[in-house]
Short mmCIF file of N, CA and C in Angstrom, two decimals:
data_model
loop_
_atom_site.label_atom_id
_atom_site.label_comp_id
_atom_site.label_asym_id
_atom_site.label_seq_id
_atom_site.Cartn_x
_atom_site.Cartn_y
_atom_site.Cartn_z
N UNK Z 7 23.50 0.12 3.79
CA UNK Z 7 22.47 0.62 2.89
C UNK Z 7 21.86 -0.54 2.13
N UNK Z 8 20.60 -0.43 1.92
CA UNK Z 8 19.84 -1.48 1.29
C UNK Z 8 19.86 -1.41 -0.23
N UNK Z 9 20.25 -0.28 -0.77
CA UNK Z 9 20.21 -0.13 -2.21
C UNK Z 9 18.81 0.18 -2.70
N UNK Z 10 17.98 0.73 -1.84
CA UNK Z 10 16.61 1.07 -2.23
C UNK Z 10 16.61 2.34 -3.05
N UNK Z 11 15.69 2.42 -3.97
CA UNK Z 11 15.53 3.59 -4.82
C UNK Z 11 14.09 4.08 -4.69
N UNK Z 12 13.93 5.37 -4.44
CA UNK Z 12 12.60 5.96 -4.31
C UNK Z 12 12.12 6.41 -5.68
N UNK Z 13 10.94 5.95 -6.06
CA UNK Z 13 10.32 6.38 -7.31
C UNK Z 13 8.94 6.92 -6.96
N UNK Z 14 8.63 8.11 -7.44
CA UNK Z 14 7.32 8.69 -7.25
C UNK Z 14 6.63 8.65 -8.61
N UNK Z 15 5.43 8.09 -8.62
CA UNK Z 15 4.72 8.00 -9.89
C UNK Z 15 3.22 8.05 -9.65
N UNK Z 16 2.51 8.36 -10.70
CA UNK Z 16 1.05 8.37 -10.68
C UNK Z 16 0.58 7.55 -11.87
N UNK Z 17 -0.29 6.61 -11.61
CA UNK Z 17 -0.90 5.86 -12.70
C UNK Z 17 -2.07 6.71 -13.18
N UNK Z 18 -1.98 7.19 -14.42
CA UNK Z 18 -2.96 8.15 -14.93
C UNK Z 18 -4.08 7.51 -15.73
N UNK Z 19 -3.88 6.28 -16.14
CA UNK Z 19 -4.85 5.64 -17.02
C UNK Z 19 -4.43 5.72 -18.47
N UNK Z 20 -3.40 6.53 -18.74
CA UNK Z 20 -2.88 6.62 -20.11
C UNK Z 20 -1.93 5.47 -20.42
N UNK Z 21 -1.46 4.79 -19.35
CA UNK Z 21 -0.54 3.67 -19.53
C UNK Z 21 -1.32 2.45 -19.99
N UNK Z 22 -0.66 1.63 -20.78
CA UNK Z 22 -1.30 0.39 -21.18
C UNK Z 22 -1.33 -0.55 -19.97
N UNK Z 23 -2.17 -1.54 -20.04
CA UNK Z 23 -2.24 -2.55 -18.98
C UNK Z 23 -0.86 -3.17 -18.78
N UNK Z 24 -0.20 -3.51 -19.88
CA UNK Z 24 1.13 -4.13 -19.82
C UNK Z 24 2.12 -3.21 -19.12
N UNK Z 25 2.06 -1.90 -19.39
CA UNK Z 25 2.97 -0.96 -18.75
C UNK Z 25 2.72 -0.88 -17.24
N UNK Z 26 1.45 -0.91 -16.85
CA UNK Z 26 1.11 -0.87 -15.44
C UNK Z 26 1.61 -2.12 -14.72
N UNK Z 27 1.42 -3.28 -15.34
CA UNK Z 27 1.88 -4.54 -14.73
C UNK Z 27 3.40 -4.52 -14.59
N UNK Z 28 4.09 -4.09 -15.62
CA UNK Z 28 5.55 -4.06 -15.60
C UNK Z 28 6.05 -3.10 -14.51
N UNK Z 29 5.43 -1.94 -14.39
CA UNK Z 29 5.81 -0.98 -13.36
C UNK Z 29 5.63 -1.57 -11.97
N UNK Z 30 4.48 -2.15 -11.73
CA UNK Z 30 4.19 -2.69 -10.40
C UNK Z 30 5.05 -3.90 -10.07
N UNK Z 31 5.41 -4.68 -11.08
CA UNK Z 31 6.23 -5.87 -10.83
C UNK Z 31 7.64 -5.51 -10.39
N UNK Z 32 8.04 -4.27 -10.61
CA UNK Z 32 9.37 -3.84 -10.21
C UNK Z 32 9.40 -3.16 -8.85
N UNK Z 33 8.26 -3.12 -8.16
CA UNK Z 33 8.17 -2.39 -6.90
C UNK Z 33 8.26 -3.37 -5.73
N UNK Z 34 9.10 -3.03 -4.75
CA UNK Z 34 9.20 -3.84 -3.55
C UNK Z 34 8.31 -3.31 -2.44
N UNK Z 35 8.15 -1.98 -2.36
CA UNK Z 35 7.38 -1.36 -1.29
C UNK Z 35 6.53 -0.26 -1.91
N UNK Z 36 5.23 -0.43 -1.87
CA UNK Z 36 4.30 0.53 -2.44
C UNK Z 36 3.62 1.31 -1.32
N UNK Z 37 3.65 2.63 -1.42
CA UNK Z 37 2.96 3.51 -0.48
C UNK Z 37 1.96 4.30 -1.30
N UNK Z 38 0.71 4.29 -0.88
CA UNK Z 38 -0.29 5.03 -1.63
C UNK Z 38 -1.52 5.34 -0.81
N UNK Z 39 -2.30 6.27 -1.34
CA UNK Z 39 -3.55 6.67 -0.71
C UNK Z 39 -4.63 5.66 -1.09
N UNK Z 40 -5.49 5.35 -0.13
CA UNK Z 40 -6.61 4.44 -0.33
C UNK Z 40 -7.34 4.80 -1.63
N UNK Z 41 -7.54 3.80 -2.45
CA UNK Z 41 -8.25 4.03 -3.70
C UNK Z 41 -7.96 2.91 -4.69
N UNK Z 42 -8.65 2.98 -5.81
CA UNK Z 42 -8.59 1.92 -6.81
C UNK Z 42 -7.19 1.67 -7.36
N UNK Z 43 -6.34 2.71 -7.40
CA UNK Z 43 -4.99 2.52 -7.94
C UNK Z 43 -4.19 1.50 -7.15
N UNK Z 44 -4.48 1.35 -5.85
CA UNK Z 44 -3.73 0.38 -5.05
C UNK Z 44 -4.05 -1.06 -5.44
N UNK Z 45 -5.12 -1.24 -6.19
CA UNK Z 45 -5.42 -2.59 -6.68
C UNK Z 45 -4.29 -3.13 -7.54
N UNK Z 46 -3.53 -2.23 -8.14
CA UNK Z 46 -2.37 -2.65 -8.94
C UNK Z 46 -1.33 -3.39 -8.11
N UNK Z 47 -1.45 -3.35 -6.79
CA UNK Z 47 -0.51 -4.07 -5.93
C UNK Z 47 -0.55 -5.58 -6.20
N UNK Z 48 -1.62 -6.07 -6.80
CA UNK Z 48 -1.68 -7.51 -7.11
C UNK Z 48 -0.59 -7.92 -8.09
N UNK Z 49 0.00 -6.95 -8.79
CA UNK Z 49 1.05 -7.26 -9.76
C UNK Z 49 2.45 -7.12 -9.17
N UNK Z 50 2.53 -6.78 -7.88
CA UNK Z 50 3.84 -6.72 -7.23
C UNK Z 50 4.39 -8.13 -7.07
N UNK Z 51 5.70 -8.21 -6.97
CA UNK Z 51 6.31 -9.51 -6.69
C UNK Z 51 5.88 -9.99 -5.31
N UNK Z 52 5.77 -11.29 -5.12
CA UNK Z 52 5.41 -11.80 -3.79
C UNK Z 52 6.39 -11.33 -2.72
N UNK Z 53 5.87 -11.16 -1.51
CA UNK Z 53 6.65 -10.82 -0.33
C UNK Z 53 7.15 -9.37 -0.31
N UNK Z 54 6.48 -8.50 -1.03
CA UNK Z 54 6.78 -7.07 -0.97
C UNK Z 54 6.10 -6.45 0.25
N UNK Z 55 5.95 -5.13 0.22
CA UNK Z 55 5.29 -4.41 1.32
C UNK Z 55 4.36 -3.35 0.73
N UNK Z 56 3.24 -3.13 1.42
CA UNK Z 56 2.26 -2.14 0.99
C UNK Z 56 1.81 -1.32 2.19
N UNK Z 57 1.88 0.00 2.06
CA UNK Z 57 1.35 0.92 3.07
C UNK Z 57 0.20 1.68 2.44
N UNK Z 58 -1.00 1.42 2.96
CA UNK Z 58 -2.21 2.10 2.51
C UNK Z 58 -2.51 3.23 3.49
N UNK Z 59 -2.62 4.46 2.97
CA UNK Z 59 -2.95 5.62 3.79
C UNK Z 59 -4.41 5.96 3.52
N UNK Z 60 -5.23 5.84 4.55
CA UNK Z 60 -6.68 6.01 4.40
C UNK Z 60 -7.15 7.32 5.00
N UNK Z 61 -8.24 7.87 4.44
CA UNK Z 61 -8.84 9.06 5.04
C UNK Z 61 -9.39 8.74 6.42
N UNK Z 62 -9.61 9.77 7.18
CA UNK Z 62 -10.19 9.66 8.52
C UNK Z 62 -11.50 8.88 8.46
N UNK Z 63 -11.66 7.96 9.35
CA UNK Z 63 -12.90 7.20 9.53
C UNK Z 63 -13.26 6.28 8.35
N UNK Z 64 -12.30 5.97 7.50
CA UNK Z 64 -12.56 5.00 6.43
C UNK Z 64 -12.44 3.61 7.04
N UNK Z 65 -13.48 2.84 6.98
CA UNK Z 65 -13.55 1.55 7.68
C UNK Z 65 -12.92 0.41 6.89
N UNK Z 66 -12.87 0.53 5.57
CA UNK Z 66 -12.44 -0.58 4.73
C UNK Z 66 -10.96 -0.88 4.90
N UNK Z 67 -10.65 -2.15 4.95
CA UNK Z 67 -9.25 -2.62 4.91
C UNK Z 67 -9.12 -3.39 3.59
N UNK Z 68 -9.05 -2.65 2.52
CA UNK Z 68 -9.21 -3.22 1.18
C UNK Z 68 -8.09 -4.13 0.71
N UNK Z 69 -6.88 -3.85 1.09
CA UNK Z 69 -5.76 -4.52 0.43
C UNK Z 69 -5.10 -5.57 1.30
N UNK Z 70 -5.65 -5.82 2.48
CA UNK Z 70 -5.08 -6.82 3.36
C UNK Z 70 -5.09 -8.20 2.69
N UNK Z 71 -6.01 -8.41 1.76
CA UNK Z 71 -6.09 -9.68 1.04
C UNK Z 71 -4.82 -10.00 0.26
N UNK Z 72 -4.03 -8.98 -0.05
CA UNK Z 72 -2.78 -9.21 -0.75
C UNK Z 72 -1.78 -10.00 0.07
N UNK Z 73 -2.11 -10.17 1.35
CA UNK Z 73 -1.18 -10.90 2.20
C UNK Z 73 -1.06 -12.37 1.82
N UNK Z 74 -1.96 -12.86 0.94
CA UNK Z 74 -1.80 -14.25 0.50
C UNK Z 74 -0.59 -14.41 -0.41
N UNK Z 75 0.02 -13.29 -0.83
CA UNK Z 75 1.25 -13.37 -1.60
C UNK Z 75 2.45 -13.04 -0.72
N UNK Z 76 2.25 -13.08 0.59
CA UNK Z 76 3.33 -12.77 1.51
C UNK Z 76 3.54 -11.28 1.68
N UNK Z 77 2.64 -10.47 1.15
CA UNK Z 77 2.75 -9.02 1.21
C UNK Z 77 2.65 -8.55 2.66
N UNK Z 78 3.62 -7.77 3.09
CA UNK Z 78 3.55 -7.15 4.42
C UNK Z 78 2.65 -5.94 4.26
N UNK Z 79 1.48 -5.98 4.91
CA UNK Z 79 0.47 -4.94 4.73
C UNK Z 79 0.40 -4.04 5.96
N UNK Z 80 0.49 -2.73 5.71
CA UNK Z 80 0.37 -1.73 6.75
C UNK Z 80 -0.74 -0.77 6.33
N UNK Z 81 -1.52 -0.31 7.31
CA UNK Z 81 -2.58 0.64 6.99
C UNK Z 81 -2.58 1.74 8.04
N UNK Z 82 -2.58 2.97 7.56
CA UNK Z 82 -2.67 4.11 8.46
C UNK Z 82 -3.92 4.91 8.11
N UNK Z 83 -4.76 5.16 9.12
CA UNK Z 83 -5.93 5.99 8.93
C UNK Z 83 -5.62 7.38 9.49
N UNK Z 84 -5.77 8.40 8.65
CA UNK Z 84 -5.48 9.77 9.06
C UNK Z 84 -6.29 10.14 10.29
N UNK Z 85 -5.68 10.91 11.17
CA UNK Z 85 -6.35 11.30 12.40
C UNK Z 85 -7.18 12.57 12.25
N UNK Z 86 -7.09 13.22 11.10
CA UNK Z 86 -7.81 14.46 10.85
C UNK Z 86 -8.90 14.23 9.82
N UNK Z 87 -10.09 14.68 10.13
CA UNK Z 87 -11.22 14.58 9.21
C UNK Z 87 -11.20 15.81 8.30
N UNK Z 88 -10.95 15.62 7.02
CA UNK Z 88 -10.95 16.70 6.05
C UNK Z 88 -12.38 16.86 5.54
N UNK Z 89 -12.89 18.07 5.58
CA UNK Z 89 -14.28 18.31 5.20
C UNK Z 89 -14.48 18.11 3.70
N UNK Z 90 -15.74 17.95 3.32
CA UNK Z 90 -16.08 17.82 1.90
C UNK Z 90 -15.65 19.08 1.15
N UNK Z 91 -15.85 20.24 1.77
CA UNK Z 91 -15.47 21.50 1.13
C UNK Z 91 -13.96 21.56 0.91
N UNK Z 92 -13.18 21.16 1.93
CA UNK Z 92 -11.72 21.14 1.78
C UNK Z 92 -11.29 20.14 0.71
N UNK Z 93 -12.12 19.17 0.44
CA UNK Z 93 -11.82 18.15 -0.58
C UNK Z 93 -12.22 18.61 -1.97
N UNK Z 94 -12.69 19.86 -2.07
CA UNK Z 94 -13.04 20.40 -3.37
C UNK Z 94 -14.49 20.19 -3.76
N UNK Z 95 -15.32 19.80 -2.81
CA UNK Z 95 -16.73 19.57 -3.10
C UNK Z 95 -17.56 20.73 -2.56
N UNK Z 96 -18.74 20.87 -3.08
CA UNK Z 96 -19.66 21.89 -2.64
C UNK Z 96 -20.03 21.62 -1.17
N UNK Z 97 -20.17 22.66 -0.35
CA UNK Z 97 -20.51 22.45 1.07
C UNK Z 97 -21.79 21.64 1.27
N UNK Z 98 -22.68 21.65 0.32
CA UNK Z 98 -23.91 20.87 0.45
C UNK Z 98 -23.64 19.36 0.38
N UNK Z 99 -22.45 18.99 -0.03
CA UNK Z 99 -22.08 17.58 -0.11
C UNK Z 99 -21.38 17.12 1.16
N UNK Z 100 -21.67 17.77 2.28
CA UNK Z 100 -21.01 17.45 3.55
C UNK Z 100 -21.21 15.99 3.95
N UNK Z 101 -22.26 15.37 3.44
CA UNK Z 101 -22.50 13.96 3.77
C UNK Z 101 -21.63 13.03 2.92
N UNK Z 102 -20.73 13.59 2.16
CA UNK Z 102 -19.80 12.81 1.35
C UNK Z 102 -19.07 11.80 2.24
N UNK Z 103 -19.04 10.53 1.84
CA UNK Z 103 -18.37 9.52 2.69
C UNK Z 103 -16.92 9.90 2.96
N UNK Z 104 -16.44 9.70 4.18
CA UNK Z 104 -15.05 10.05 4.52
C UNK Z 104 -14.04 9.41 3.57
N UNK Z 105 -14.34 8.20 3.08
CA UNK Z 105 -13.37 7.53 2.22
C UNK Z 105 -13.17 8.24 0.88
N UNK Z 106 -14.11 9.15 0.51
CA UNK Z 106 -14.01 9.88 -0.74
C UNK Z 106 -13.36 11.25 -0.56
N UNK Z 107 -12.93 11.57 0.65
CA UNK Z 107 -12.36 12.89 0.93
C UNK Z 107 -10.84 12.85 0.84
N UNK Z 108 -10.26 14.04 0.84
CA UNK Z 108 -8.81 14.14 0.88
C UNK Z 108 -8.27 13.50 2.15
N UNK Z 109 -7.02 13.12 2.13
CA UNK Z 109 -6.37 12.52 3.29
C UNK Z 109 -5.51 13.59 3.94
N UNK Z 110 -5.82 13.92 5.20
CA UNK Z 110 -5.05 14.91 5.93
C UNK Z 110 -4.06 14.23 6.85
N UNK Z 111 -2.78 14.39 6.56
CA UNK Z 111 -1.74 13.76 7.39
C UNK Z 111 -0.75 14.81 7.89
N UNK Z 112 -1.29 15.96 8.31
CA UNK Z 112 -0.44 17.07 8.73
C UNK Z 112 -0.02 17.01 10.19
N UNK Z 113 -0.61 16.12 10.96
CA UNK Z 113 -0.30 16.09 12.39
C UNK Z 113 1.01 15.34 12.64
N UNK Z 114 1.65 15.68 13.74
CA UNK Z 114 2.87 14.97 14.13
C UNK Z 114 2.57 13.50 14.37
N UNK Z 115 1.41 13.22 14.97
CA UNK Z 115 1.00 11.84 15.24
C UNK Z 115 0.93 11.02 13.95
N UNK Z 116 0.29 11.59 12.92
CA UNK Z 116 0.21 10.90 11.64
C UNK Z 116 1.59 10.68 11.04
N UNK Z 117 2.38 11.72 11.03
CA UNK Z 117 3.70 11.63 10.41
C UNK Z 117 4.61 10.64 11.13
N UNK Z 118 4.55 10.63 12.46
CA UNK Z 118 5.35 9.67 13.22
C UNK Z 118 4.92 8.24 12.92
N UNK Z 119 3.61 8.01 12.85
CA UNK Z 119 3.10 6.66 12.57
C UNK Z 119 3.47 6.22 11.16
N UNK Z 120 3.39 7.14 10.20
CA UNK Z 120 3.78 6.79 8.82
C UNK Z 120 5.26 6.45 8.74
N UNK Z 121 6.09 7.21 9.44
CA UNK Z 121 7.52 6.90 9.47
C UNK Z 121 7.77 5.50 10.05
N UNK Z 122 7.02 5.18 11.10
CA UNK Z 122 7.15 3.86 11.72
C UNK Z 122 6.82 2.76 10.72
N UNK Z 123 5.71 2.91 9.99
CA UNK Z 123 5.33 1.90 9.00
C UNK Z 123 6.35 1.79 7.87
N UNK Z 124 6.89 2.93 7.44
CA UNK Z 124 7.91 2.89 6.38
C UNK Z 124 9.15 2.15 6.89
N UNK Z 125 9.57 2.43 8.12
CA UNK Z 125 10.72 1.70 8.68
C UNK Z 125 10.44 0.20 8.74
N UNK Z 126 9.24 -0.18 9.20
CA UNK Z 126 8.89 -1.60 9.28
C UNK Z 126 8.88 -2.26 7.90
N UNK Z 127 8.33 -1.57 6.92
CA UNK Z 127 8.30 -2.11 5.56
C UNK Z 127 9.69 -2.28 4.98
N UNK Z 128 10.55 -1.28 5.20
CA UNK Z 128 11.92 -1.38 4.71
C UNK Z 128 12.69 -2.47 5.45
N UNK Z 129 12.44 -2.61 6.76
CA UNK Z 129 13.09 -3.69 7.53
C UNK Z 129 12.66 -5.06 6.97
N UNK Z 130 11.37 -5.19 6.65
CA UNK Z 130 10.86 -6.44 6.05
C UNK Z 130 11.62 -6.76 4.76
N UNK Z 131 11.77 -5.77 3.90
CA UNK Z 131 12.47 -5.99 2.62
C UNK Z 131 13.96 -6.28 2.84
N UNK Z 132 14.58 -5.57 3.79
CA UNK Z 132 16.00 -5.78 4.06
C UNK Z 132 16.26 -7.20 4.57
N UNK Z 133 15.40 -7.67 5.48
CA UNK Z 133 15.56 -9.03 5.99
C UNK Z 133 15.43 -10.06 4.86
N UNK Z 134 14.47 -9.85 3.97
CA UNK Z 134 14.33 -10.77 2.83
C UNK Z 134 15.54 -10.70 1.92
N UNK Z 135 16.04 -9.48 1.68
CA UNK Z 135 17.20 -9.32 0.80
C UNK Z 135 18.43 -10.00 1.39
N UNK Z 136 18.61 -9.89 2.70
CA UNK Z 136 19.76 -10.53 3.34
C UNK Z 136 19.64 -12.05 3.30
N UNK Z 137 18.44 -12.55 3.49
CA UNK Z 137 18.24 -14.00 3.52
C UNK Z 137 18.26 -14.61 2.12
N UNK Z 138 17.75 -13.86 1.15
CA UNK Z 138 17.63 -14.38 -0.22
C UNK Z 138 18.30 -13.40 -1.19
N UNK Z 139 19.62 -13.34 -1.13
CA UNK Z 139 20.38 -12.38 -1.94
C UNK Z 139 20.15 -12.55 -3.44
N UNK Z 140 19.83 -13.74 -3.88
CA UNK Z 140 19.63 -14.00 -5.31
C UNK Z 140 18.15 -14.03 -5.70
N UNK Z 141 17.30 -13.48 -4.85
CA UNK Z 141 15.87 -13.48 -5.12
C UNK Z 141 15.17 -14.52 -4.27
N UNK Z 142 13.90 -14.30 -4.02
CA UNK Z 142 13.12 -15.20 -3.17
C UNK Z 142 12.58 -16.35 -4.00
N UNK Z 143 12.97 -17.57 -3.66
CA UNK Z 143 12.44 -18.73 -4.41
C UNK Z 143 11.00 -19.00 -3.95
N UNK Z 144 10.05 -18.64 -4.77
CA UNK Z 144 8.64 -18.80 -4.39
C UNK Z 144 7.94 -19.83 -5.26
N UNK Z 145 6.85 -20.32 -4.71
CA UNK Z 145 5.97 -21.21 -5.48
C UNK Z 145 4.55 -20.95 -5.01
N UNK Z 146 3.60 -21.19 -5.88
CA UNK Z 146 2.20 -21.04 -5.54
C UNK Z 146 1.69 -22.38 -5.04
N UNK Z 147 1.17 -22.41 -3.83
CA UNK Z 147 0.57 -23.62 -3.28
C UNK Z 147 -0.84 -23.71 -3.85
N UNK Z 148 -1.08 -24.68 -4.69
CA UNK Z 148 -2.37 -24.82 -5.39
C UNK Z 148 -3.51 -25.06 -4.40
N UNK Z 149 -3.24 -25.77 -3.32
CA UNK Z 149 -4.30 -26.07 -2.34
C UNK Z 149 -4.74 -24.84 -1.56
N UNK Z 150 -3.77 -24.05 -1.09
CA UNK Z 150 -4.11 -22.89 -0.25
C UNK Z 150 -4.25 -21.61 -1.07
N UNK Z 151 -3.79 -21.61 -2.31
CA UNK Z 151 -3.79 -20.43 -3.17
C UNK Z 151 -2.91 -19.31 -2.63
N UNK Z 152 -1.91 -19.66 -1.84
CA UNK Z 152 -0.97 -18.70 -1.27
C UNK Z 152 0.43 -18.95 -1.83
N UNK Z 153 1.20 -17.87 -1.98
CA UNK Z 153 2.59 -18.02 -2.34
C UNK Z 153 3.36 -18.46 -1.11
N UNK Z 154 4.36 -19.31 -1.30
CA UNK Z 154 5.20 -19.78 -0.22
C UNK Z 154 6.65 -19.69 -0.65
N UNK Z 155 7.53 -19.58 0.33
CA UNK Z 155 8.96 -19.62 0.06
C UNK Z 155 9.37 -21.07 -0.03
N UNK Z 156 10.04 -21.42 -1.14
CA UNK Z 156 10.52 -22.80 -1.29
C UNK Z 156 11.71 -23.00 -0.36
N UNK Z 157 11.72 -24.12 0.32
CA UNK Z 157 12.79 -24.41 1.26
C UNK Z 157 13.86 -25.24 0.59
#
């Protein structure tokens, strides 16, 4: 066993900036729906893991840039297109961009793929934990602007 603990939380905006940073700094693997809240991943410790779950046909790969901190980035795009009406919008808003709609992950295909990404993310963290039992010795390379593991 890895000693992982599952925490479910929602950043509501009522938290102070300091509280949000502190919360995110304690997370090794973040799973969330595509949206602005995932930007908080920049406050995660280097070499964590992030799984972004995107609505059907959302083209943006917004958080892959976090990989400059060694972040293992996974992205799953839902295979089901949820209508604007199902997303709580008036039917006349059918032209609502897919990225603004609910994320439908009810299919076996989606669920199997999400399980695969979670296993990969946990494997990434377990390998790091086994290799660096006392924490990962990191440094910021000023030239490349990337975090690196100190040897």
